[in-house]
Amino acid sequence: MVVVYTIYIFDRHCECIFYTEWNRGRSPLSADRSAATAVGGRPEGSKEPANTAHAVDGTGTHLSGDSQRPLVWPTTATSTAHRVSPESPRNIAMEEEAKLVYGVAFSTRNIINKLNSKDGPQGGNPGGFMSFATNTYRLHYYESPTGVKFILTTDIATASMQPVLEMIYRNIYVEYVVKNPLFNVDPLASSPIENDYFRAVLNNYIREISSTTTIA
């Protein structure tokens, strides 16, 4: 059985434009939600709930109270690239985690490229870095031809998730984000993914593969 913990999506500017989690115990997002609940559902000093964006069902209906709908990050209000005001809620711990994850994956990819004598100014992943494992999780890496990077973490028993990551890129990210006329295509700016259908389809796909024992 596949156990997926988290997914991070980074754009060409090294910015995390999407993160969500499924089978993770305590994280910066769950801690932020607990803090909000402790003060009546909103963090002290903020006008809107912090990090309360949820996936939605196929009709576009928000299901904020459904435990099956994971929290996502960042949103327009919490994005470091698109702060709507100085008082906008931020999750510093989540920002730091995203930077650390990107740094580990980026450094590992570059080391593998150099060891395979395939490092070059064009960047990319010519060395074929796909994953590495620790004693608690396995990190899977996929880099699209356009430089968008997908990082998935699973339990250590999970085999290669390259087919899954390619499926997410080609059939979910491209279809619901790239082809979305409202998506920010400015090559000089980063923007969080806030497409409800992308979130819902991704969530359904991860839950589907998590209920099977093999990856095709």
PDB file of N, CA, C and O in Angstrom, residues 1-5 136-140 153-159:
ATOM      1  N   MET A   1       0.834  -1.194   0.000  1.00  0.00           N
ATOM      2  CA  MET A   1       0.000   0.000   0.000  1.00  0.00           C
ATOM      3  C   MET A   1       0.874   1.250   0.000  1.00  0.00           C
ATOM      4  O   MET A   1       1.845   1.345   0.734  1.00  0.00           O
ATOM      5  N   VAL A   2       0.539   2.192  -0.860  1.00  0.00           N
ATOM      6  CA  VAL A   2       1.288   3.443  -0.956  1.00  0.00           C
ATOM      7  C   VAL A   2       0.819   4.402   0.137  1.00  0.00           C
ATOM      8  O   VAL A   2      -0.378   4.615   0.312  1.00  0.00           O
ATOM      9  N   VAL A   3       1.774   4.953   0.873  1.00  0.00           N
ATOM     10  CA  VAL A   3       1.456   5.952   1.888  1.00  0.00           C
ATOM     11  C   VAL A   3       2.136   7.255   1.493  1.00  0.00           C
ATOM     12  O   VAL A   3       3.360   7.376   1.567  1.00  0.00           O
ATOM     13  N   VAL A   4       1.342   8.227   1.058  1.00  0.00           N
ATOM     14  CA  VAL A   4       1.867   9.520   0.639  1.00  0.00           C
ATOM     15  C   VAL A   4       1.731  10.502   1.789  1.00  0.00           C
ATOM     16  O   VAL A   4       0.664  10.637   2.389  1.00  0.00           O
ATOM     17  N   TYR A   5       2.815  11.199   2.087  1.00  0.00           N
ATOM     18  CA  TYR A   5       2.806  12.178   3.171  1.00  0.00           C
ATOM     19  C   TYR A   5       2.543  13.595   2.656  1.00  0.00           C
ATOM     20  O   TYR A   5       1.619  14.258   3.108  1.00  0.00           O
ATOM     21  N   THR A 136      12.903   7.289   7.917  1.00  0.00           N
ATOM     22  CA  THR A 136      11.503   7.599   8.215  1.00  0.00           C
ATOM     23  C   THR A 136      10.657   7.922   6.984  1.00  0.00           C
ATOM     24  O   THR A 136       9.433   7.872   7.051  1.00  0.00           O
ATOM     25  N   TYR A 137      11.276   8.281   5.872  1.00  0.00           N
ATOM     26  CA  TYR A 137      10.500   8.621   4.685  1.00  0.00           C
ATOM     27  C   TYR A 137      11.356   8.478   3.434  1.00  0.00           C
ATOM     28  O   TYR A 137      12.586   8.385   3.499  1.00  0.00           O
ATOM     29  N   ARG A 138      10.707   8.470   2.277  1.00  0.00           N
ATOM     30  CA  ARG A 138      11.398   8.491   0.992  1.00  0.00           C
ATOM     31  C   ARG A 138      10.965   9.745   0.235  1.00  0.00           C
ATOM     32  O   ARG A 138       9.777  10.046   0.149  1.00  0.00           O
ATOM     33  N   LEU A 139      11.935  10.471  -0.316  1.00  0.00           N
ATOM     34  CA  LEU A 139      11.647  11.670  -1.093  1.00  0.00           C
ATOM     35  C   LEU A 139      11.783  11.346  -2.570  1.00  0.00           C
ATOM     36  O   LEU A 139      12.801  10.805  -3.010  1.00  0.00           O
ATOM     37  N   HIS A 140      10.746  11.667  -3.346  1.00  0.00           N
ATOM     38  CA  HIS A 140      10.721  11.408  -4.785  1.00  0.00           C
ATOM     39  C   HIS A 140      10.757  12.743  -5.528  1.00  0.00           C
ATOM     40  O   HIS A 140      10.055  13.690  -5.153  1.00  0.00           O
ATOM     41  N   THR A 153       6.792  13.077  -0.812  1.00  0.00           N
ATOM     42  CA  THR A 153       7.366  12.246   0.251  1.00  0.00           C
ATOM     43  C   THR A 153       6.386  11.138   0.601  1.00  0.00           C
ATOM     44  O   THR A 153       5.170  11.362   0.658  1.00  0.00           O
ATOM     45  N   THR A 154       6.933   9.945   0.801  1.00  0.00           N
ATOM     46  CA  THR A 154       6.125   8.764   1.101  1.00  0.00           C
ATOM     47  C   THR A 154       6.802   7.965   2.209  1.00  0.00           C
ATOM     48  O   THR A 154       7.885   8.318   2.675  1.00  0.00           O
ATOM     49  N   ASP A 155       6.187   6.866   2.601  1.00  0.00           N
ATOM     50  CA  ASP A 155       6.843   5.961   3.533  1.00  0.00           C
ATOM     51  C   ASP A 155       8.005   5.287   2.814  1.00  0.00           C
ATOM     52  O   ASP A 155       8.067   5.258   1.587  1.00  0.00           O
ATOM     53  N   ILE A 156       8.934   4.723   3.585  1.00  0.00           N
ATOM     54  CA  ILE A 156      10.156   4.185   2.986  1.00  0.00           C
ATOM     55  C   ILE A 156       9.914   2.917   2.174  1.00  0.00           C
ATOM     56  O   ILE A 156      10.743   2.544   1.343  1.00  0.00           O
ATOM     57  N   ALA A 157       8.788   2.245   2.377  1.00  0.00           N
ATOM     58  CA  ALA A 157       8.515   1.008   1.646  1.00  0.00           C
ATOM     59  C   ALA A 157       7.993   1.260   0.239  1.00  0.00           C
ATOM     60  O   ALA A 157       7.936   0.342  -0.583  1.00  0.00           O
ATOM     61  N   THR A 158       7.635   2.494  -0.067  1.00  0.00           N
ATOM     62  CA  THR A 158       7.078   2.811  -1.378  1.00  0.00           C
ATOM     63  C   THR A 158       8.169   2.810  -2.438  1.00  0.00           C
ATOM     64  O   THR A 158       9.228   3.399  -2.252  1.00  0.00           O
ATOM     65  N   ALA A 159       7.882   2.140  -3.565  1.00  0.00           N
ATOM     66  CA  ALA A 159       8.842   2.067  -4.663  1.00  0.00           C
ATOM     67  C   ALA A 159       8.820   3.375  -5.450  1.00  0.00           C
ATOM     68  O   ALA A 159       8.244   4.372  -5.016  1.00  0.00           O
TER      69      ALA A 159
END
